[in-house]
mmCIF file of C-alpha atoms and ligand atoms in Angstrom:
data_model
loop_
_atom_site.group_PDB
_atom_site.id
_atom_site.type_symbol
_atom_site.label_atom_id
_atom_site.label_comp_id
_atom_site.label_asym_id
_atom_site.label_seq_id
_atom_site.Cartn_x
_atom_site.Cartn_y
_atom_site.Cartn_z
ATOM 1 C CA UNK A 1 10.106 -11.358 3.537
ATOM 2 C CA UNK A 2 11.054 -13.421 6.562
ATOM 3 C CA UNK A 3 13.940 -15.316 5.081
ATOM 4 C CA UNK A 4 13.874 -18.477 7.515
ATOM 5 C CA UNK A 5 10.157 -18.786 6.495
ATOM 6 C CA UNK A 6 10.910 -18.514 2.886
ATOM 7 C CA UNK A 7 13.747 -21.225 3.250
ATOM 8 C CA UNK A 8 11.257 -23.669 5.171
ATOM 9 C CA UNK A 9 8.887 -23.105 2.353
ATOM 10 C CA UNK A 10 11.332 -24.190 -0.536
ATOM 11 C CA UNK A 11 10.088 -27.537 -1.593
ATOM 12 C CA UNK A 12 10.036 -29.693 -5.109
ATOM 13 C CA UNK A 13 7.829 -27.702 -6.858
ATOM 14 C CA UNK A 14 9.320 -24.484 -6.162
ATOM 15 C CA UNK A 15 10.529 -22.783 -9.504
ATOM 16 C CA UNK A 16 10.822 -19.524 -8.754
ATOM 17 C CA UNK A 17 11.106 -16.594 -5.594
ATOM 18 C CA UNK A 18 9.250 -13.116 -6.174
ATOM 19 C CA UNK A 19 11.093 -10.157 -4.240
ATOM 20 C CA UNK A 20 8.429 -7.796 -4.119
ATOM 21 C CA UNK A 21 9.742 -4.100 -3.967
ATOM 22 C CA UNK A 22 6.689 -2.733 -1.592
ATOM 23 C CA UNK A 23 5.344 0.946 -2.322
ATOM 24 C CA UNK A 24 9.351 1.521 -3.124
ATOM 25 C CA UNK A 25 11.012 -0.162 -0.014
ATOM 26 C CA UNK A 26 13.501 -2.415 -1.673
ATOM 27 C CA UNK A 27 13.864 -6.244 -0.917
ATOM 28 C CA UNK A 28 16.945 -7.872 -0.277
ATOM 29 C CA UNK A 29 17.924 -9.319 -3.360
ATOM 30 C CA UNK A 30 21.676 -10.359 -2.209
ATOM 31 C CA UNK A 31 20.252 -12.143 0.671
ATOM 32 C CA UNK A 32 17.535 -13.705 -1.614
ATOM 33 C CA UNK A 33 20.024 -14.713 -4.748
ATOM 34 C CA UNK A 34 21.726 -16.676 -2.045
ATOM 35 C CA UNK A 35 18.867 -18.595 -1.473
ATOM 36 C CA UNK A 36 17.592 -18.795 -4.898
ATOM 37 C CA UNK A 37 21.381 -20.253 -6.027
ATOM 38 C CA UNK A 38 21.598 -23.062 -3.157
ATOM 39 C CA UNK A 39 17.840 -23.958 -4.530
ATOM 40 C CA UNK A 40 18.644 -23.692 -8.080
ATOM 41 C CA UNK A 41 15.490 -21.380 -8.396
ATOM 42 C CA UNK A 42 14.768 -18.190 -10.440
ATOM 43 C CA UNK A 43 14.900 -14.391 -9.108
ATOM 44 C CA UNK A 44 12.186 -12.084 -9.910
ATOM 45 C CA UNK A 45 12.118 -8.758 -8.633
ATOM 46 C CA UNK A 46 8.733 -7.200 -8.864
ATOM 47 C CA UNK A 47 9.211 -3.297 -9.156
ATOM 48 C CA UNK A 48 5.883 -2.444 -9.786
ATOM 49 C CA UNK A 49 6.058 0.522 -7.027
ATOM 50 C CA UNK A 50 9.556 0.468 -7.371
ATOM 51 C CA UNK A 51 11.307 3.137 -10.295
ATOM 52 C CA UNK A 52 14.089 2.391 -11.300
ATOM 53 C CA UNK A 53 14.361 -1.251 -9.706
ATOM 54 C CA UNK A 54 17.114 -2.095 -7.890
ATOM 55 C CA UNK A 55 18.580 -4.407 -11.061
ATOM 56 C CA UNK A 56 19.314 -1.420 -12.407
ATOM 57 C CA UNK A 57 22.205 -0.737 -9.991
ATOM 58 C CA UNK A 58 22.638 -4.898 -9.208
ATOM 59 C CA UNK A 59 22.632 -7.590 -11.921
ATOM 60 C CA UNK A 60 21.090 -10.034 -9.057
ATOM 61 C CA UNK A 61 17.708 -10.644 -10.429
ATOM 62 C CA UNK A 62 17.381 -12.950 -13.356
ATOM 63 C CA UNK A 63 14.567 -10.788 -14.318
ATOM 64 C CA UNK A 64 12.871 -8.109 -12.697
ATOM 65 C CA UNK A 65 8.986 -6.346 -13.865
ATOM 66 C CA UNK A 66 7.567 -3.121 -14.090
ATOM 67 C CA UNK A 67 4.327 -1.806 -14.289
ATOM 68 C CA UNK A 68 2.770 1.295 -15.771
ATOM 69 C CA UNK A 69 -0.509 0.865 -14.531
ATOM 70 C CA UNK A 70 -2.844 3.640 -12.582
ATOM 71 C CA UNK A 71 -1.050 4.342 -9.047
ATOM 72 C CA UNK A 72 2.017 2.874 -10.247
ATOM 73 C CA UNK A 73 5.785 5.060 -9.944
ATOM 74 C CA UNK A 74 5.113 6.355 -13.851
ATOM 75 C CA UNK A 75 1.608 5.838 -14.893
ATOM 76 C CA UNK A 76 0.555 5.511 -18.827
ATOM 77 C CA UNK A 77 -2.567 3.994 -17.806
ATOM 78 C CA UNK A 78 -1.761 0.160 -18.140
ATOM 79 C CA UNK A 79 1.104 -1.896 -19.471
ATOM 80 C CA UNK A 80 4.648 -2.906 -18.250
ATOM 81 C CA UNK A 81 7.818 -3.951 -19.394
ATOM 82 C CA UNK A 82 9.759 -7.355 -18.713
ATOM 83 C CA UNK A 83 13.553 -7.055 -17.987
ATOM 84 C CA UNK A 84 16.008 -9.820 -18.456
ATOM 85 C CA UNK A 85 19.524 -10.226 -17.196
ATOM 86 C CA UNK A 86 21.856 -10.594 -19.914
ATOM 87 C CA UNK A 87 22.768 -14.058 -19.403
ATOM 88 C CA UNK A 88 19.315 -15.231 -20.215
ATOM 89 C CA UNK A 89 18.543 -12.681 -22.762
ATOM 90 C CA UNK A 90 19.297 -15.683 -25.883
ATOM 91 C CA UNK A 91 17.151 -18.429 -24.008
ATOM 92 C CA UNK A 92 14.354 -15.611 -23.339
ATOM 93 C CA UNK A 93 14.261 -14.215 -26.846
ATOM 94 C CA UNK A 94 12.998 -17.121 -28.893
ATOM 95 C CA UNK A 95 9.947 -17.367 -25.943
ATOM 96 C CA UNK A 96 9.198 -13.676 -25.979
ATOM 97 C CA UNK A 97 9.176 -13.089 -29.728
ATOM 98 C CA UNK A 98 6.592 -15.413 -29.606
ATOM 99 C CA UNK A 99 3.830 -13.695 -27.458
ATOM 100 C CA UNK A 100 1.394 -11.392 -30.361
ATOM 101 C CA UNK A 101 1.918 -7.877 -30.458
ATOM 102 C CA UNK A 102 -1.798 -6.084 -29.029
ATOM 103 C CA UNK A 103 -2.128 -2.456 -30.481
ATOM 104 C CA UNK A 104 -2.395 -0.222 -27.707
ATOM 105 C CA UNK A 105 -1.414 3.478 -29.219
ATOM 106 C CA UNK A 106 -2.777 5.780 -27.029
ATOM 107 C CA UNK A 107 -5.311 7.440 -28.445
ATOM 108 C CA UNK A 108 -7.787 10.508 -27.310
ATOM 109 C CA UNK A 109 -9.794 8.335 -24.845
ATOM 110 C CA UNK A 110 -6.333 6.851 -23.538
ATOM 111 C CA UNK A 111 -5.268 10.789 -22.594
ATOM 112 C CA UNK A 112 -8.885 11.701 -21.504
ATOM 113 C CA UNK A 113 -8.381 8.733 -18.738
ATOM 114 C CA UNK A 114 -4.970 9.648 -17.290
ATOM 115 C CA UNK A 115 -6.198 13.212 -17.503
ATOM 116 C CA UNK A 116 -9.084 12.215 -15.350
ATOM 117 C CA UNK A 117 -6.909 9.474 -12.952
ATOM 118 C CA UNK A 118 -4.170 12.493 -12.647
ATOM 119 C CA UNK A 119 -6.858 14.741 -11.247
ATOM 120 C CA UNK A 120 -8.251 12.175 -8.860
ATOM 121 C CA UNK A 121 -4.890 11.785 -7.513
ATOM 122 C CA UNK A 122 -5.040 15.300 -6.732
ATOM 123 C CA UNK A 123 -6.282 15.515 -2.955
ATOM 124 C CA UNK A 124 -8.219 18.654 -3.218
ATOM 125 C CA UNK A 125 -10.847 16.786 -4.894
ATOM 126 C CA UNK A 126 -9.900 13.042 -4.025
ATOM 127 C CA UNK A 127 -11.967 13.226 -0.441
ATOM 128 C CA UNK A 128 -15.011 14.185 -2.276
ATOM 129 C CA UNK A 129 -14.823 11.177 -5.074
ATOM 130 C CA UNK A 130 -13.827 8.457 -2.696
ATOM 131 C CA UNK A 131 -17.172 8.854 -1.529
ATOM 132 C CA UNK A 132 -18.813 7.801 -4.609
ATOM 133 C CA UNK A 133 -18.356 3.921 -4.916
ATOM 134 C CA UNK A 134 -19.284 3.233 -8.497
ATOM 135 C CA UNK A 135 -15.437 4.564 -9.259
ATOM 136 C CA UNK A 136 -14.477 1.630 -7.277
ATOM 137 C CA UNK A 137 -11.209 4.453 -5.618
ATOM 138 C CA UNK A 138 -8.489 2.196 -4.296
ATOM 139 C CA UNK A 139 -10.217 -1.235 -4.259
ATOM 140 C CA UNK A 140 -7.952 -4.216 -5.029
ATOM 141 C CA UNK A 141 -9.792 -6.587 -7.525
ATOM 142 C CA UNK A 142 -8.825 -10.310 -8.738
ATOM 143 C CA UNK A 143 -8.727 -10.718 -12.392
ATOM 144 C CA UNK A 144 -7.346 -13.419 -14.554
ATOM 145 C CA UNK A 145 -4.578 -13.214 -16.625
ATOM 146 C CA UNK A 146 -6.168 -14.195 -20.195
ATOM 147 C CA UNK A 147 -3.106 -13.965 -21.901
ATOM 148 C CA UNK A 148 0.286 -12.940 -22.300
ATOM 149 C CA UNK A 149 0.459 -10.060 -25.365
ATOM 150 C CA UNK A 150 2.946 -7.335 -26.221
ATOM 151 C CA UNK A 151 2.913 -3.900 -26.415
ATOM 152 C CA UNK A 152 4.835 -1.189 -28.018
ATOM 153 C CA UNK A 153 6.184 1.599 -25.395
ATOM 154 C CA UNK A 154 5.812 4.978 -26.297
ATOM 155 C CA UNK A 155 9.113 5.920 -25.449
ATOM 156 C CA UNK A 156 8.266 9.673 -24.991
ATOM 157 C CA UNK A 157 5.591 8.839 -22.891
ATOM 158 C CA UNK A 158 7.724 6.701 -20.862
ATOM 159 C CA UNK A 159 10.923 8.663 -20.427
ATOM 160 C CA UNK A 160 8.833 11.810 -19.548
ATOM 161 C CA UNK A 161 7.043 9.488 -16.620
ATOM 162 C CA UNK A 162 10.000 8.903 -15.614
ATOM 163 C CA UNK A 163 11.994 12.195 -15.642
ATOM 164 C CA UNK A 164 9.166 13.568 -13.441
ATOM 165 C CA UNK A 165 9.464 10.472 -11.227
ATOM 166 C CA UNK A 166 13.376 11.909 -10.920
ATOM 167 C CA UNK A 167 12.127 15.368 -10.038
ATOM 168 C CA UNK A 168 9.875 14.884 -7.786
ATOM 169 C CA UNK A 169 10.227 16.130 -4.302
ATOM 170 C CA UNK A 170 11.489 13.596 -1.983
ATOM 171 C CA UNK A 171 8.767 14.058 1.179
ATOM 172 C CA UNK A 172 10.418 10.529 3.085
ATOM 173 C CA UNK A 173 12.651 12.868 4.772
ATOM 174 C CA UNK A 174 9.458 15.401 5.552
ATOM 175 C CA UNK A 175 7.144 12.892 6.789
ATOM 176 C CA UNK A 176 9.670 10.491 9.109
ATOM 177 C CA UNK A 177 10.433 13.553 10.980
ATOM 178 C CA UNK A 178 6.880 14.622 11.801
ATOM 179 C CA UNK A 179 5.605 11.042 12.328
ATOM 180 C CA UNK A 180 8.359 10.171 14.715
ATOM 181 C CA UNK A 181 6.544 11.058 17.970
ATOM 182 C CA UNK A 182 4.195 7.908 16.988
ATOM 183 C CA UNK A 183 6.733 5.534 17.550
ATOM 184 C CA UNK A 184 6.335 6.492 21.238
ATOM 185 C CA UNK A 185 2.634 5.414 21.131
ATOM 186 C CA UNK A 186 3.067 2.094 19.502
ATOM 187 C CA UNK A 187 3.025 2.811 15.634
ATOM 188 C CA UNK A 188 5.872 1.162 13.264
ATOM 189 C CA UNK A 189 7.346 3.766 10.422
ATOM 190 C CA UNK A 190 7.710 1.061 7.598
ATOM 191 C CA UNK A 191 10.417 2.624 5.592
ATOM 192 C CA UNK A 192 12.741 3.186 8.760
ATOM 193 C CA UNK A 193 12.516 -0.235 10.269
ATOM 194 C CA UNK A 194 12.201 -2.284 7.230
ATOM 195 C CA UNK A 195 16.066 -4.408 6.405
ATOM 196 C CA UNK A 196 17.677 -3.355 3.525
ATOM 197 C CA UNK A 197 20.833 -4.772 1.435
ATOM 198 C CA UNK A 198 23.599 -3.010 2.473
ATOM 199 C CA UNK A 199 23.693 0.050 0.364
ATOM 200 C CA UNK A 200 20.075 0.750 0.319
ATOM 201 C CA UNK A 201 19.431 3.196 3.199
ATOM 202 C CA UNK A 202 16.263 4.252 4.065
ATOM 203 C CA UNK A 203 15.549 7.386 2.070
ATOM 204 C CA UNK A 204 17.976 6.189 -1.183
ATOM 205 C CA UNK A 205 14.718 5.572 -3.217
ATOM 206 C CA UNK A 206 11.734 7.552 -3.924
ATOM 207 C CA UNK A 207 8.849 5.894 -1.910
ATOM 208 C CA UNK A 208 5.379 5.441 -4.077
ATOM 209 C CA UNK A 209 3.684 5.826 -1.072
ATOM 210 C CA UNK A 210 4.892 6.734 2.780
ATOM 211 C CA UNK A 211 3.429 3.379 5.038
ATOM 212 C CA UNK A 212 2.816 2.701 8.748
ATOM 213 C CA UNK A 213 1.782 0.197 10.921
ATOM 214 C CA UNK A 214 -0.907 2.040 13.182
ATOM 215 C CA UNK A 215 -0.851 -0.238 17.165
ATOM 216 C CA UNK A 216 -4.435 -1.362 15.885
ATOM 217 C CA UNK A 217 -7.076 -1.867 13.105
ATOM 218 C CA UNK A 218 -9.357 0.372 15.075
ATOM 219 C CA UNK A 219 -6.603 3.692 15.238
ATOM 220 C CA UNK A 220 -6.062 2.384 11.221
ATOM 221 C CA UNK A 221 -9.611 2.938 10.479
ATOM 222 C CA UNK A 222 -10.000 6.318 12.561
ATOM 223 C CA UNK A 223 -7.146 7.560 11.348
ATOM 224 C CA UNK A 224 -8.306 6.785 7.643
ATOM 225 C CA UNK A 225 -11.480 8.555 7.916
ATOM 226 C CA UNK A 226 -10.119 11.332 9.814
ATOM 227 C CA UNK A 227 -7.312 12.202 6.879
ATOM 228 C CA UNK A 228 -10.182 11.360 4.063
ATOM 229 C CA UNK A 229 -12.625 14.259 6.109
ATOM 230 C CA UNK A 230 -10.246 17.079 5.445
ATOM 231 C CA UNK A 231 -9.309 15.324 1.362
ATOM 232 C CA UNK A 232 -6.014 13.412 2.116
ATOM 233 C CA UNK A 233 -5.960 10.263 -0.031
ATOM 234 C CA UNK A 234 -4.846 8.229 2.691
ATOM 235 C CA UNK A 235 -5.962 4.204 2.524
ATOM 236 C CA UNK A 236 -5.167 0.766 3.580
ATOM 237 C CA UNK A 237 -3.769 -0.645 0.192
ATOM 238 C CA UNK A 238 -4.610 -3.774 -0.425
ATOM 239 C CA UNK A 239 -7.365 -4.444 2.750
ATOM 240 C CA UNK A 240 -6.901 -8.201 3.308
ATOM 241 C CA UNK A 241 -4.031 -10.262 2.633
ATOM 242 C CA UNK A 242 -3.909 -12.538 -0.658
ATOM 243 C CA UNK A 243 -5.610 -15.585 1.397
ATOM 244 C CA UNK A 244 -8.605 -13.258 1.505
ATOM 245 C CA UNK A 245 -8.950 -11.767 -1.756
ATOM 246 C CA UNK A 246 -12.095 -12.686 -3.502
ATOM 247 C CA UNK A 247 -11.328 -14.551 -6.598
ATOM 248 C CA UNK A 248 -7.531 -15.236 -5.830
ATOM 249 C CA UNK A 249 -7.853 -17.055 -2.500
ATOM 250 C CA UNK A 250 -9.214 -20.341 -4.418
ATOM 251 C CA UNK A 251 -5.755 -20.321 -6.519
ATOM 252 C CA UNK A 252 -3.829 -20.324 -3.214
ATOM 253 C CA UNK A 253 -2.786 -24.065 -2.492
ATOM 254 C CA UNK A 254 -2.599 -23.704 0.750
ATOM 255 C CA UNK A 255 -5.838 -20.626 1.216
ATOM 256 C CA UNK A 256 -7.288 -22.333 4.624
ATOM 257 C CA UNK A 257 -4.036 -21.827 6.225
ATOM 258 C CA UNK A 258 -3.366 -19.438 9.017
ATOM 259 C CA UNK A 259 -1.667 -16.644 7.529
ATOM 260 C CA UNK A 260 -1.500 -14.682 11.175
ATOM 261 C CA UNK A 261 1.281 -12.346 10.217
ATOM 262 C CA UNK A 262 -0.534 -11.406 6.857
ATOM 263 C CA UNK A 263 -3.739 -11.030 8.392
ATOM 264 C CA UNK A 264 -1.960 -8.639 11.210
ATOM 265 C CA UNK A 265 -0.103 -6.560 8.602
ATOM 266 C CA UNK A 266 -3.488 -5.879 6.574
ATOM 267 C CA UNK A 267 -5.117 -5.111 9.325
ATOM 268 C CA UNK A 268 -2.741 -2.367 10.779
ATOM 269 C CA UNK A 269 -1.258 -0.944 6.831
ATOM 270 C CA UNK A 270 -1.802 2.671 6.816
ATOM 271 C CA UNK A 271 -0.153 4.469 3.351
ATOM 272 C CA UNK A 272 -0.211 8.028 3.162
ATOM 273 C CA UNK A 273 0.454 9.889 -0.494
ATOM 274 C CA UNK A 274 3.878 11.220 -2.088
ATOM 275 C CA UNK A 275 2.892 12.154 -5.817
ATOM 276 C CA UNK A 276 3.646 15.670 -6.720
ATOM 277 C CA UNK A 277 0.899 17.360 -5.707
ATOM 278 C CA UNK A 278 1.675 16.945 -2.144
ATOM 279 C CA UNK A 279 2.461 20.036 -0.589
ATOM 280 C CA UNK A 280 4.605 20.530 2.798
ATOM 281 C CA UNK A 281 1.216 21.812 4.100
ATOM 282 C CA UNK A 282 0.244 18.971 3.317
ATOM 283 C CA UNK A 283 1.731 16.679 5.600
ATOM 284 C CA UNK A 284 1.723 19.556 8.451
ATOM 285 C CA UNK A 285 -2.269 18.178 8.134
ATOM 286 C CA UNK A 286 -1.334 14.928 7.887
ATOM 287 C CA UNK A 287 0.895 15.099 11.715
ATOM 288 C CA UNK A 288 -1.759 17.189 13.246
ATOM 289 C CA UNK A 289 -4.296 14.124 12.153
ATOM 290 C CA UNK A 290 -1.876 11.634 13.186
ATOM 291 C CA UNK A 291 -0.951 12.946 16.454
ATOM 292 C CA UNK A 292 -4.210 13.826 17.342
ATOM 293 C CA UNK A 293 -5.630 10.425 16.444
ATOM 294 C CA UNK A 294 -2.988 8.428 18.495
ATOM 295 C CA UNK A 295 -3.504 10.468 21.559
ATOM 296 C CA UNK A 296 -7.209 9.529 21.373
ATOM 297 C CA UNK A 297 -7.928 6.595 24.307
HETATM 298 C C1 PLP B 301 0.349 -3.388 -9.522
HETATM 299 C C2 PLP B 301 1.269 -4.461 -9.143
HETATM 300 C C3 PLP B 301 1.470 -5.575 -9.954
HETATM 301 C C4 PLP B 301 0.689 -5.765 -11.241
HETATM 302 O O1 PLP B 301 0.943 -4.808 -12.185
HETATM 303 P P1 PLP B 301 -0.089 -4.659 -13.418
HETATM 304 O O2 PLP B 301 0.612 -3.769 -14.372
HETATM 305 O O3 PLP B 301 -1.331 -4.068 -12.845
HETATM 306 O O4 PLP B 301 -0.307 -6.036 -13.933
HETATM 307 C C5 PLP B 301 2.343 -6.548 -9.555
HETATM 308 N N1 PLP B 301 3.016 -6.435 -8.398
HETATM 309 C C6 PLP B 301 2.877 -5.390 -7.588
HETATM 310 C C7 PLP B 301 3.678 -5.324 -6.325
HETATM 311 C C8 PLP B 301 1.996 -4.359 -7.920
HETATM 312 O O5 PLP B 301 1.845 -3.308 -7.105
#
């Protein structure tokens, strides 16, 4: 987040500044509880791709959220949880205990769907289902929040999404030295150039997925289809930027404005996978691809 922008932006109605954690690259939440204490506002962190979130190692956050959802760090097929700094935990209580409890035990279907998500994720087979639209692979859509409801955790379910998030094998390392040559040809590593709290090196958290900024939307695209071809699950995330979603743009106060770095970012995103199926081999592919894409006038 560009924190003169975010300073500018501060106004009246302000109540609160989201520090998004994107696909695991931490923000900087000691820069941003600066600016959230001179503005009196509230801190969320939003780990969603982010396990553990940094507020587990800083108390800087009033609150910080996870999500379990498909494609998320530890996936139990929907769901979240809601963390609270101490400090708030009595004012936060009475309002939580109020939200109704939804039953969501997982049951045989509930298994039968991560069984069939965890095999998608797989990329031996990915390249061939992307193809079919109906299952919708990777597309962003709006929906509205009906309601907020509770859930009960399955805690076994949770810890062992969790433990293999811890044992996974950390590929950063593997792909930032075989997609370093880019940089000569005008692509941006994300995880290496993004600013992090002091601390929080590149490489200190697992990324959800490895990102670049390709020179243009065209080399994006090519590059996309090329790494699809031979059944990498590469994509461009989220496609447009929030001004462009269908469905959410018309909540956006200020929609019609020119959101030029947004609009650059979406256009360029390139995220490549790190789940546990990915093999070394894998991403010996995934440089050939690259390199062979960016040498392409
Ligand atoms: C997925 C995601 C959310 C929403 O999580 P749900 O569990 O799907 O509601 C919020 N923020 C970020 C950054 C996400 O990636």
């Amino acid at each position: 987040m560009d924190l003169e922008c975010l300073r500018a932006s501060v106004s009246e109605n302000t109540v609160a500044i989201i520090a998004v954690n994107f696909l695991g690259i931490s923000e900087r939440l000691d820069e941003l509880g600066k600016l959230a204490s001179e503005f009196g506002l509230v801190l969320i962190e939003d780990s969603a791709q982010q396990f553990p979130p940094t507020s587990a190692r800083a108390g800087i956050a009033d609150f910080a959220v996870l999500s379990f959802g498909r494609g998320k760090p530890i996936n139990l097929m929907g769901g979240g949880a809601l963390l609270v700094r101490q400090d708030h935990y009595q004012a936060s209580n009475s309002i939580i205990n109020g939200f109704p409890y939804k039953d969501q035990r997982p049951g045989i279907v509930w298994f039968l769907k991560r069984a069939v998500f965890n095999t998608l994720m797989n990329r031996r087979i990915y390249g061939v289902l992307e193809k079919i639209p109906f299952l919708g692979l990777g597309q962003t859509t709006f929906e509205m929040l009906e309601g907020i409801t509770r859930i009960e955790l399955n805690e076994g379910l949770l810890s062992t999404g969790a433990k293999n998030m811890y044992e996974r094998q950390p590929l950063e390392a593997g792909y930032r030295e075989r997609l370093e040559p880019l940089t000569k040809r005008g692509w941006t590593l994300l995880p290496e150039n993004c600013k992090r709290a002091p601390g929080q090196d590149a490489g200190v958290e697992k990324l959800l997925r490895y990102s670049l900024l390709a020179p243009s939307f065209g080399k994006r695209e090519d590059t996309i289809k090329a790494l699809n071809a031979i059944g990498i699950g590469a994509n461009s995330l989220y496609n447009v930027p929030l001004s462009r979603l269908a469905g959410a743009s018309e909540h956006l106060a200020n929609a019609s404005s020119e959101f030029q770095s947004a609009d650059a970012f979406a256009d360029r995103l390139l995220t490549l996978p790190c789940h546990e199926d990915v093999l070394f081999s894998d991403l010996d592919c995934i440089e050939r691809v690259l390199l062979d894409v960016a040498s392409n006038e």
